[in-house]
Amino acid sequence: MCIRDRYQRRVHGIHKMQKDILLDDTIKVVALNKEGKFFESVTRIDAESQRYDIKLQIDINTDIYPVEQNGNYSFCIARTLNLDGTEGKDNFSAEPSGPTLADRYDYVMYGKICLLYTSPSPRDLSTSRMPSSA
């Protein structure tokens, strides 16, 4: 995941890795630590996508990269940081051999999506059947 301040100039030229970018959008932070603060340096943000009907919860080390409620940030989820689309190694190198997607962002995290919730649209609710209990 990569984040940068929304107002920074976008750098173009990542057409080779378009298939590896799962989400590239602007998010708006709608809440900070909504359920309380659990870790000293980490803030859990609730954010909403500006282009898609997506809500996110993200843990960010705000000692390194502070975020503001109602702030807008460019946000990207990608399979790899390599601009040629090749898979990265499982370990991070502070001095990569060439340019990477990380060069275009202020804050970069490595990890896996822990939980993914989907909710049906109101249209789906009217046509779906709830299981009956005996």
Short mmCIF file of N, CA, C and O in Angstrom, two decimals:
data_model
loop_
_atom_site.label_atom_id
_atom_site.label_comp_id
_atom_site.label_asym_id
_atom_site.label_seq_id
_atom_site.Cartn_x
_atom_site.Cartn_y
_atom_site.Cartn_z
N MET A 1 0.84 -1.15 0.00
CA MET A 1 0.00 0.00 0.00
C MET A 1 0.89 1.23 0.00
O MET A 1 1.89 1.28 0.70
N CYS A 2 0.52 2.20 -0.80
CA CYS A 2 1.29 3.43 -0.91
C CYS A 2 0.36 4.62 -0.68
O CYS A 2 -0.77 4.62 -1.15
N ILE A 3 0.84 5.61 0.03
CA ILE A 3 0.04 6.80 0.30
C ILE A 3 0.89 8.03 0.06
O ILE A 3 2.07 8.06 0.37
N ARG A 4 0.28 9.06 -0.51
CA ARG A 4 0.95 10.35 -0.63
C ARG A 4 -0.11 11.44 -0.48
O ARG A 4 -1.30 11.19 -0.69
N ASP A 5 0.34 12.60 -0.14
CA ASP A 5 -0.57 13.74 -0.02
C ASP A 5 -1.24 13.96 -1.36
O ASP A 5 -0.60 13.96 -2.39
N ARG A 6 -2.53 14.13 -1.34
CA ARG A 6 -3.33 14.24 -2.56
C ARG A 6 -2.87 15.39 -3.45
O ARG A 6 -2.97 15.33 -4.67
N TYR A 7 -2.36 16.43 -2.88
CA TYR A 7 -2.04 17.62 -3.65
C TYR A 7 -0.67 17.59 -4.30
O TYR A 7 -0.30 18.50 -5.00
N GLN A 8 0.08 16.54 -4.08
CA GLN A 8 1.36 16.45 -4.77
C GLN A 8 1.12 16.07 -6.23
O GLN A 8 0.17 15.40 -6.57
N ARG A 9 2.03 16.49 -7.08
CA ARG A 9 1.91 16.22 -8.52
C ARG A 9 1.99 14.72 -8.78
O ARG A 9 2.84 14.03 -8.27
N ARG A 10 1.08 14.23 -9.60
CA ARG A 10 1.10 12.82 -9.99
C ARG A 10 2.19 12.60 -11.03
O ARG A 10 2.36 13.41 -11.93
N VAL A 11 2.90 11.52 -10.90
CA VAL A 11 3.94 11.18 -11.86
C VAL A 11 3.38 10.10 -12.76
O VAL A 11 2.88 9.07 -12.29
N HIS A 12 3.45 10.32 -14.04
CA HIS A 12 2.91 9.36 -15.00
C HIS A 12 4.01 8.42 -15.48
O HIS A 12 5.18 8.63 -15.24
N GLY A 13 3.62 7.40 -16.19
CA GLY A 13 4.60 6.49 -16.78
C GLY A 13 4.65 5.14 -16.12
O GLY A 13 5.66 4.47 -16.14
N ILE A 14 3.55 4.70 -15.51
CA ILE A 14 3.55 3.37 -14.91
C ILE A 14 2.67 2.42 -15.73
O ILE A 14 2.17 1.45 -15.22
N HIS A 15 2.54 2.71 -17.02
CA HIS A 15 1.65 1.91 -17.87
C HIS A 15 2.05 0.44 -17.92
O HIS A 15 1.21 -0.42 -18.10
N LYS A 16 3.32 0.11 -17.75
CA LYS A 16 3.75 -1.28 -17.80
C LYS A 16 3.16 -2.10 -16.67
O LYS A 16 2.94 -3.29 -16.80
N MET A 17 2.92 -1.47 -15.52
CA MET A 17 2.48 -2.25 -14.36
C MET A 17 1.01 -2.05 -14.05
O MET A 17 0.56 -2.39 -12.98
N GLN A 18 0.22 -1.52 -14.97
CA GLN A 18 -1.19 -1.28 -14.71
C GLN A 18 -1.91 -2.53 -14.20
O GLN A 18 -2.76 -2.44 -13.33
N LYS A 19 -1.60 -3.69 -14.73
CA LYS A 19 -2.28 -4.92 -14.30
C LYS A 19 -1.93 -5.29 -12.86
O LYS A 19 -2.67 -6.03 -12.22
N ASP A 20 -0.85 -4.75 -12.33
CA ASP A 20 -0.43 -5.06 -10.97
C ASP A 20 -0.96 -4.07 -9.95
O ASP A 20 -0.79 -4.27 -8.76
N ILE A 21 -1.60 -3.01 -10.39
CA ILE A 21 -2.19 -2.04 -9.48
C ILE A 21 -3.65 -2.42 -9.27
O ILE A 21 -4.45 -2.39 -10.20
N LEU A 22 -3.98 -2.81 -8.05
CA LEU A 22 -5.33 -3.26 -7.74
C LEU A 22 -6.27 -2.11 -7.45
O LEU A 22 -7.46 -2.17 -7.74
N LEU A 23 -5.75 -1.05 -6.85
CA LEU A 23 -6.56 0.12 -6.52
C LEU A 23 -5.67 1.35 -6.57
O LEU A 23 -4.60 1.36 -5.97
N ASP A 24 -6.08 2.35 -7.31
CA ASP A 24 -5.36 3.62 -7.39
C ASP A 24 -6.43 4.70 -7.31
O ASP A 24 -7.21 4.88 -8.23
N ASP A 25 -6.49 5.39 -6.19
CA ASP A 25 -7.60 6.29 -5.93
C ASP A 25 -7.18 7.36 -4.92
O ASP A 25 -6.08 7.31 -4.38
N THR A 26 -8.08 8.27 -4.66
CA THR A 26 -7.93 9.22 -3.57
C THR A 26 -8.87 8.77 -2.46
O THR A 26 -10.02 8.44 -2.72
N ILE A 27 -8.35 8.73 -1.24
CA ILE A 27 -9.19 8.36 -0.10
C ILE A 27 -9.35 9.58 0.80
O ILE A 27 -8.47 10.43 0.87
N LYS A 28 -10.48 9.62 1.48
CA LYS A 28 -10.73 10.66 2.48
C LYS A 28 -10.78 9.99 3.84
O LYS A 28 -11.52 9.01 4.02
N VAL A 29 -10.01 10.48 4.79
CA VAL A 29 -10.00 9.94 6.14
C VAL A 29 -11.25 10.46 6.85
O VAL A 29 -11.42 11.66 7.02
N VAL A 30 -12.13 9.55 7.27
CA VAL A 30 -13.38 9.96 7.91
C VAL A 30 -13.34 9.78 9.43
O VAL A 30 -14.14 10.39 10.14
N ALA A 31 -12.42 8.97 9.94
CA ALA A 31 -12.31 8.78 11.39
C ALA A 31 -10.91 8.30 11.74
O ALA A 31 -10.25 7.61 10.96
N LEU A 32 -10.47 8.67 12.94
CA LEU A 32 -9.19 8.23 13.48
C LEU A 32 -9.45 7.49 14.79
O LEU A 32 -10.12 8.01 15.67
N ASN A 33 -8.94 6.26 14.90
CA ASN A 33 -9.07 5.47 16.13
C ASN A 33 -10.52 5.41 16.63
O ASN A 33 -10.79 5.63 17.81
N LYS A 34 -11.43 5.11 15.75
CA LYS A 34 -12.85 5.09 16.08
C LYS A 34 -13.17 4.15 17.24
O LYS A 34 -14.04 4.44 18.05
N GLU A 35 -12.45 3.06 17.35
CA GLU A 35 -12.70 2.08 18.41
C GLU A 35 -11.68 2.16 19.53
O GLU A 35 -11.54 1.24 20.32
N GLY A 36 -10.94 3.27 19.60
CA GLY A 36 -9.92 3.43 20.64
C GLY A 36 -8.53 3.20 20.08
O GLY A 36 -8.36 2.62 19.02
N LYS A 37 -7.54 3.67 20.80
CA LYS A 37 -6.15 3.53 20.37
C LYS A 37 -5.55 2.29 21.02
O LYS A 37 -5.56 2.15 22.23
N PHE A 38 -4.99 1.40 20.19
CA PHE A 38 -4.47 0.13 20.70
C PHE A 38 -2.95 0.09 20.74
O PHE A 38 -2.37 -0.63 21.52
N PHE A 39 -2.30 0.86 19.88
CA PHE A 39 -0.84 0.86 19.81
C PHE A 39 -0.34 2.29 19.88
O PHE A 39 -0.95 3.21 19.35
N GLU A 40 0.79 2.48 20.51
CA GLU A 40 1.32 3.82 20.76
C GLU A 40 1.58 4.61 19.48
O GLU A 40 1.21 5.77 19.37
N SER A 41 2.22 4.02 18.50
CA SER A 41 2.64 4.75 17.30
C SER A 41 1.69 4.60 16.13
O SER A 41 1.93 5.15 15.07
N VAL A 42 0.66 3.80 16.31
CA VAL A 42 -0.20 3.44 15.18
C VAL A 42 -1.59 4.04 15.35
O VAL A 42 -2.17 4.01 16.42
N THR A 43 -2.09 4.58 14.25
CA THR A 43 -3.45 5.11 14.21
C THR A 43 -4.25 4.28 13.21
O THR A 43 -3.78 4.04 12.09
N ARG A 44 -5.40 3.82 13.62
CA ARG A 44 -6.30 3.11 12.70
C ARG A 44 -7.21 4.15 12.07
O ARG A 44 -7.94 4.85 12.74
N ILE A 45 -7.11 4.26 10.75
CA ILE A 45 -7.95 5.22 10.06
C ILE A 45 -9.11 4.50 9.37
O ILE A 45 -8.97 3.37 8.92
N ASP A 46 -10.24 5.15 9.35
CA ASP A 46 -11.37 4.73 8.53
C ASP A 46 -11.38 5.70 7.37
O ASP A 46 -11.37 6.93 7.58
N ALA A 47 -11.39 5.17 6.16
CA ALA A 47 -11.32 6.02 4.97
C ALA A 47 -12.33 5.54 3.94
O ALA A 47 -12.75 4.39 3.95
N GLU A 48 -12.68 6.47 3.06
CA GLU A 48 -13.60 6.16 1.98
C GLU A 48 -12.95 6.53 0.66
O GLU A 48 -12.33 7.57 0.53
N SER A 49 -13.14 5.65 -0.31
CA SER A 49 -12.66 5.90 -1.66
C SER A 49 -13.47 7.03 -2.27
O SER A 49 -14.67 7.16 -2.04
N GLN A 50 -12.81 7.86 -3.06
CA GLN A 50 -13.51 8.97 -3.72
C GLN A 50 -14.13 8.54 -5.04
O GLN A 50 -15.06 9.17 -5.51
N ARG A 51 -13.63 7.46 -5.66
CA ARG A 51 -14.13 7.01 -6.96
C ARG A 51 -15.02 5.78 -6.89
O ARG A 51 -15.87 5.57 -7.74
N TYR A 52 -14.78 4.93 -5.91
CA TYR A 52 -15.46 3.65 -5.83
C TYR A 52 -16.25 3.56 -4.52
O TYR A 52 -16.02 4.32 -3.60
N ASP A 53 -17.13 2.62 -4.44
CA ASP A 53 -17.91 2.40 -3.22
C ASP A 53 -17.11 1.47 -2.30
O ASP A 53 -17.47 0.32 -2.11
N ILE A 54 -16.00 1.99 -1.79
CA ILE A 54 -15.10 1.19 -0.96
C ILE A 54 -14.82 1.96 0.33
O ILE A 54 -14.55 3.15 0.31
N LYS A 55 -14.91 1.24 1.45
CA LYS A 55 -14.52 1.78 2.75
C LYS A 55 -13.34 0.96 3.24
O LYS A 55 -13.32 -0.26 3.10
N LEU A 56 -12.36 1.64 3.82
CA LEU A 56 -11.13 0.99 4.24
C LEU A 56 -10.84 1.28 5.71
O LEU A 56 -11.16 2.36 6.20
N GLN A 57 -10.22 0.30 6.37
CA GLN A 57 -9.62 0.52 7.69
C GLN A 57 -8.15 0.18 7.52
O GLN A 57 -7.81 -0.92 7.09
N ILE A 58 -7.30 1.15 7.85
CA ILE A 58 -5.87 0.98 7.63
C ILE A 58 -5.13 1.41 8.89
O ILE A 58 -5.43 2.45 9.47
N ASP A 59 -4.17 0.60 9.30
CA ASP A 59 -3.29 0.95 10.42
C ASP A 59 -2.05 1.64 9.86
O ASP A 59 -1.35 1.06 9.03
N ILE A 60 -1.80 2.86 10.31
CA ILE A 60 -0.68 3.65 9.80
C ILE A 60 0.18 4.10 10.96
O ILE A 60 -0.32 4.55 11.99
N ASN A 61 1.49 3.99 10.79
CA ASN A 61 2.42 4.48 11.79
C ASN A 61 2.46 6.00 11.68
O ASN A 61 3.17 6.57 10.85
N THR A 62 1.67 6.67 12.50
CA THR A 62 1.54 8.12 12.41
C THR A 62 2.71 8.87 13.04
O THR A 62 2.77 10.09 12.93
N ASP A 63 3.63 8.16 13.68
CA ASP A 63 4.88 8.81 14.09
C ASP A 63 5.72 9.11 12.84
O ASP A 63 6.44 10.10 12.79
N ILE A 64 5.61 8.25 11.85
CA ILE A 64 6.36 8.41 10.60
C ILE A 64 5.58 9.25 9.60
O ILE A 64 6.14 10.12 8.94
N TYR A 65 4.29 8.98 9.48
CA TYR A 65 3.45 9.67 8.49
C TYR A 65 2.14 10.09 9.12
O TYR A 65 1.17 9.33 9.16
N PRO A 66 2.07 11.31 9.65
CA PRO A 66 0.83 11.75 10.28
C PRO A 66 -0.28 11.96 9.25
O PRO A 66 -0.02 12.39 8.14
N VAL A 67 -1.50 11.61 9.65
CA VAL A 67 -2.67 11.83 8.79
C VAL A 67 -3.68 12.67 9.57
O VAL A 67 -3.68 12.68 10.79
N GLU A 68 -4.53 13.36 8.83
CA GLU A 68 -5.52 14.23 9.45
C GLU A 68 -6.92 13.76 9.11
O GLU A 68 -7.18 13.31 8.00
N GLN A 69 -7.83 13.88 10.08
CA GLN A 69 -9.22 13.58 9.81
C GLN A 69 -9.71 14.56 8.73
O GLN A 69 -9.35 15.73 8.74
N ASN A 70 -10.50 14.04 7.82
CA ASN A 70 -11.02 14.76 6.65
C ASN A 70 -9.94 15.08 5.63
O ASN A 70 -10.21 15.78 4.66
N GLY A 71 -8.73 14.57 5.83
CA GLY A 71 -7.66 14.76 4.85
C GLY A 71 -7.85 13.85 3.66
O GLY A 71 -8.42 12.76 3.77
N ASN A 72 -7.40 14.28 2.50
CA ASN A 72 -7.45 13.48 1.28
C ASN A 72 -6.04 13.04 0.92
O ASN A 72 -5.11 13.85 0.95
N TYR A 73 -5.89 11.76 0.54
CA TYR A 73 -4.59 11.19 0.23
C TYR A 73 -4.69 10.29 -0.99
O TYR A 73 -5.67 9.56 -1.15
N SER A 74 -3.68 10.35 -1.84
CA SER A 74 -3.59 9.40 -2.94
C SER A 74 -3.24 8.05 -2.34
O SER A 74 -2.40 7.96 -1.44
N PHE A 75 -3.86 7.01 -2.84
CA PHE A 75 -3.76 5.68 -2.24
C PHE A 75 -3.64 4.66 -3.34
O PHE A 75 -4.32 4.74 -4.36
N CYS A 76 -2.78 3.69 -3.12
CA CYS A 76 -2.56 2.65 -4.14
C CYS A 76 -2.34 1.31 -3.45
O CYS A 76 -1.63 1.24 -2.45
N ILE A 77 -2.96 0.28 -3.97
CA ILE A 77 -2.66 -1.09 -3.56
C ILE A 77 -2.12 -1.78 -4.80
O ILE A 77 -2.79 -1.81 -5.84
N ALA A 78 -0.92 -2.33 -4.71
CA ALA A 78 -0.28 -2.97 -5.86
C ALA A 78 0.28 -4.33 -5.46
O ALA A 78 0.61 -4.56 -4.30
N ARG A 79 0.40 -5.19 -6.44
CA ARG A 79 0.98 -6.52 -6.21
C ARG A 79 2.49 -6.46 -6.04
O ARG A 79 3.08 -7.32 -5.41
N THR A 80 3.12 -5.46 -6.63
CA THR A 80 4.57 -5.33 -6.59
C THR A 80 4.95 -3.86 -6.64
O THR A 80 4.17 -3.04 -7.13
N LEU A 81 6.13 -3.54 -6.16
CA LEU A 81 6.66 -2.19 -6.28
C LEU A 81 7.52 -2.02 -7.52
O LEU A 81 7.88 -0.91 -7.89
N ASN A 82 7.84 -3.13 -8.17
CA ASN A 82 8.70 -3.09 -9.35
C ASN A 82 7.94 -2.52 -10.54
O ASN A 82 6.86 -3.00 -10.90
N LEU A 83 8.52 -1.52 -11.19
CA LEU A 83 7.85 -0.85 -12.30
C LEU A 83 7.70 -1.74 -13.52
O LEU A 83 6.83 -1.51 -14.35
N ASP A 84 8.54 -2.77 -13.64
CA ASP A 84 8.41 -3.68 -14.77
C ASP A 84 7.37 -4.77 -14.52
O ASP A 84 7.12 -5.61 -15.37
N GLY A 85 6.76 -4.76 -13.32
CA GLY A 85 5.71 -5.73 -13.01
C GLY A 85 6.20 -7.05 -12.46
O GLY A 85 5.39 -7.90 -12.10
N THR A 86 7.51 -7.24 -12.36
CA THR A 86 8.01 -8.49 -11.80
C THR A 86 7.72 -8.54 -10.31
O THR A 86 7.66 -7.50 -9.65
N GLU A 87 7.54 -9.74 -9.81
CA GLU A 87 7.25 -9.89 -8.39
C GLU A 87 8.45 -9.47 -7.57
O GLU A 87 9.59 -9.70 -7.94
N GLY A 88 8.15 -8.85 -6.44
CA GLY A 88 9.21 -8.44 -5.53
C GLY A 88 9.60 -9.57 -4.61
O GLY A 88 8.93 -10.60 -4.52
N LYS A 89 10.69 -9.38 -3.92
CA LYS A 89 11.11 -10.34 -2.90
C LYS A 89 10.29 -10.11 -1.66
O LYS A 89 9.66 -9.08 -1.50
N ASP A 90 10.29 -11.08 -0.77
CA ASP A 90 9.54 -10.94 0.47
C ASP A 90 10.24 -10.05 1.49
O ASP A 90 9.72 -9.79 2.55
N ASN A 91 11.43 -9.58 1.16
CA ASN A 91 12.12 -8.69 2.09
C ASN A 91 12.32 -7.33 1.44
O ASN A 91 12.46 -7.21 0.22
N PHE A 92 12.35 -6.30 2.25
CA PHE A 92 12.46 -4.93 1.76
C PHE A 92 13.92 -4.54 1.68
O PHE A 92 14.71 -4.84 2.55
N SER A 93 14.27 -3.83 0.63
CA SER A 93 15.61 -3.31 0.48
C SER A 93 15.54 -1.78 0.55
O SER A 93 14.83 -1.16 -0.25
N ALA A 94 16.24 -1.18 1.49
CA ALA A 94 16.25 0.27 1.62
C ALA A 94 16.96 0.92 0.44
O ALA A 94 16.77 2.10 0.18
N GLU A 95 17.75 0.16 -0.27
CA GLU A 95 18.46 0.66 -1.44
C GLU A 95 18.18 -0.24 -2.63
O GLU A 95 18.99 -1.09 -2.99
N PRO A 96 17.00 -0.09 -3.27
CA PRO A 96 16.69 -0.94 -4.41
C PRO A 96 17.62 -0.67 -5.59
O PRO A 96 18.25 0.40 -5.67
N SER A 97 17.70 -1.61 -6.49
CA SER A 97 18.63 -1.49 -7.62
C SER A 97 18.17 -0.48 -8.67
O SER A 97 18.95 -0.06 -9.50
N GLY A 98 16.92 -0.08 -8.65
CA GLY A 98 16.42 0.88 -9.62
C GLY A 98 15.17 1.56 -9.09
O GLY A 98 14.77 1.37 -7.94
N PRO A 99 14.52 2.36 -9.94
CA PRO A 99 13.31 3.05 -9.50
C PRO A 99 12.18 2.06 -9.23
O PRO A 99 12.09 1.00 -9.86
N THR A 100 11.33 2.40 -8.26
CA THR A 100 10.19 1.56 -7.91
C THR A 100 8.96 2.45 -7.73
O THR A 100 9.06 3.67 -7.68
N LEU A 101 7.81 1.82 -7.60
CA LEU A 101 6.58 2.54 -7.34
C LEU A 101 6.68 3.33 -6.03
O LEU A 101 6.10 4.41 -5.90
N ALA A 102 7.45 2.84 -5.09
CA ALA A 102 7.62 3.50 -3.79
C ALA A 102 8.22 4.90 -3.94
O ALA A 102 7.98 5.77 -3.10
N ASP A 103 8.97 5.14 -5.00
CA ASP A 103 9.57 6.46 -5.22
C ASP A 103 8.52 7.53 -5.42
O ASP A 103 8.80 8.71 -5.24
N ARG A 104 7.32 7.14 -5.77
CA ARG A 104 6.26 8.10 -6.07
C ARG A 104 5.35 8.39 -4.88
O ARG A 104 4.37 9.11 -5.01
N TYR A 105 5.64 7.78 -3.74
CA TYR A 105 4.77 7.93 -2.58
C TYR A 105 5.58 8.31 -1.35
O TYR A 105 6.78 8.05 -1.27
N ASP A 106 4.89 8.89 -0.37
CA ASP A 106 5.53 9.31 0.88
C ASP A 106 5.56 8.21 1.92
O ASP A 106 6.40 8.21 2.81
N TYR A 107 4.61 7.28 1.85
CA TYR A 107 4.49 6.24 2.87
C TYR A 107 4.13 4.95 2.16
O TYR A 107 3.19 4.90 1.37
N VAL A 108 4.90 3.89 2.44
CA VAL A 108 4.69 2.60 1.78
C VAL A 108 4.68 1.51 2.84
O VAL A 108 5.50 1.51 3.75
N MET A 109 3.72 0.59 2.72
CA MET A 109 3.64 -0.55 3.64
C MET A 109 3.63 -1.84 2.84
O MET A 109 3.14 -1.88 1.71
N TYR A 110 4.14 -2.88 3.45
CA TYR A 110 4.11 -4.22 2.87
C TYR A 110 3.21 -5.07 3.75
O TYR A 110 3.25 -4.96 4.97
N GLY A 111 2.40 -5.88 3.15
CA GLY A 111 1.57 -6.76 3.95
C GLY A 111 0.50 -7.42 3.13
O GLY A 111 0.53 -7.40 1.90
N LYS A 112 -0.41 -8.00 3.84
CA LYS A 112 -1.54 -8.69 3.21
C LYS A 112 -2.83 -8.05 3.68
O LYS A 112 -2.89 -7.48 4.76
N ILE A 113 -3.84 -8.16 2.85
CA ILE A 113 -5.16 -7.70 3.26
C ILE A 113 -5.68 -8.71 4.26
O ILE A 113 -5.80 -9.90 3.96
N CYS A 114 -5.94 -8.24 5.49
CA CYS A 114 -6.32 -9.16 6.56
C CYS A 114 -7.76 -9.61 6.46
O CYS A 114 -8.05 -10.79 6.54
N LEU A 115 -8.65 -8.68 6.31
CA LEU A 115 -10.07 -9.01 6.25
C LEU A 115 -10.70 -8.25 5.10
O LEU A 115 -10.38 -7.09 4.86
N LEU A 116 -11.60 -8.90 4.43
CA LEU A 116 -12.32 -8.27 3.34
C LEU A 116 -13.80 -8.55 3.56
O LEU A 116 -14.21 -9.69 3.64
N TYR A 117 -14.55 -7.49 3.74
CA TYR A 117 -16.00 -7.62 3.93
C TYR A 117 -16.69 -7.12 2.68
O TYR A 117 -16.30 -6.10 2.13
N THR A 118 -17.69 -7.82 2.27
CA THR A 118 -18.53 -7.33 1.19
C THR A 118 -19.94 -7.27 1.72
O THR A 118 -20.37 -8.12 2.49
N SER A 119 -20.65 -6.26 1.33
CA SER A 119 -22.05 -6.16 1.74
C SER A 119 -22.89 -6.05 0.48
O SER A 119 -22.52 -5.36 -0.46
N PRO A 120 -24.01 -6.73 0.48
CA PRO A 120 -24.86 -6.68 -0.71
C PRO A 120 -25.48 -5.29 -0.85
O PRO A 120 -25.68 -4.58 0.13
N SER A 121 -25.74 -4.93 -2.07
CA SER A 121 -26.42 -3.65 -2.30
C SER A 121 -27.89 -3.82 -1.90
O SER A 121 -28.39 -4.93 -1.79
N PRO A 122 -28.61 -2.72 -1.67
CA PRO A 122 -30.04 -2.82 -1.32
C PRO A 122 -30.82 -3.64 -2.34
O PRO A 122 -31.73 -4.37 -1.99
N ARG A 123 -30.43 -3.56 -3.60
CA ARG A 123 -31.10 -4.34 -4.65
C ARG A 123 -30.93 -5.84 -4.36
O ARG A 123 -31.85 -6.61 -4.52
N ASP A 124 -29.73 -6.25 -3.93
CA ASP A 124 -29.49 -7.67 -3.64
C ASP A 124 -30.30 -8.13 -2.43
O ASP A 124 -30.73 -9.28 -2.38
N LEU A 125 -30.49 -7.26 -1.44
CA LEU A 125 -31.24 -7.65 -0.25
C LEU A 125 -32.68 -8.01 -0.58
O LEU A 125 -33.25 -8.92 0.01
N SER A 126 -33.26 -7.32 -1.52
CA SER A 126 -34.67 -7.57 -1.83
C SER A 126 -34.86 -8.89 -2.56
O SER A 126 -35.94 -9.46 -2.53
N THR A 127 -33.82 -9.40 -3.19
CA THR A 127 -33.97 -10.64 -3.93
C THR A 127 -33.35 -11.84 -3.22
O THR A 127 -33.54 -12.96 -3.64
N SER A 128 -32.60 -11.60 -2.15
CA SER A 128 -31.97 -12.73 -1.47
C SER A 128 -32.90 -13.28 -0.39
O SER A 128 -33.77 -12.58 0.13
N ARG A 129 -32.73 -14.54 -0.07
CA ARG A 129 -33.54 -15.17 0.95
C ARG A 129 -32.69 -15.49 2.15
O ARG A 129 -31.60 -16.02 2.03
N MET A 130 -33.18 -15.14 3.30
CA MET A 130 -32.46 -15.45 4.53
C MET A 130 -32.82 -16.88 4.92
O MET A 130 -33.95 -17.32 4.76
N PRO A 131 -31.85 -17.63 5.44
CA PRO A 131 -32.14 -19.02 5.86
C PRO A 131 -33.16 -19.00 7.01
O PRO A 131 -33.09 -18.15 7.88
N SER A 132 -34.08 -19.92 6.97
CA SER A 132 -35.08 -19.99 8.05
C SER A 132 -34.56 -20.88 9.16
O SER A 132 -33.82 -21.81 8.95
N SER A 133 -34.94 -20.55 10.38
CA SER A 133 -34.51 -21.38 11.52
C SER A 133 -35.66 -22.32 11.89
O SER A 133 -36.83 -22.00 11.74
N ALA A 134 -35.33 -23.48 12.38
CA ALA A 134 -36.34 -24.49 12.69
C ALA A 134 -36.96 -24.27 14.04
O ALA A 134 -36.49 -23.69 14.92
#
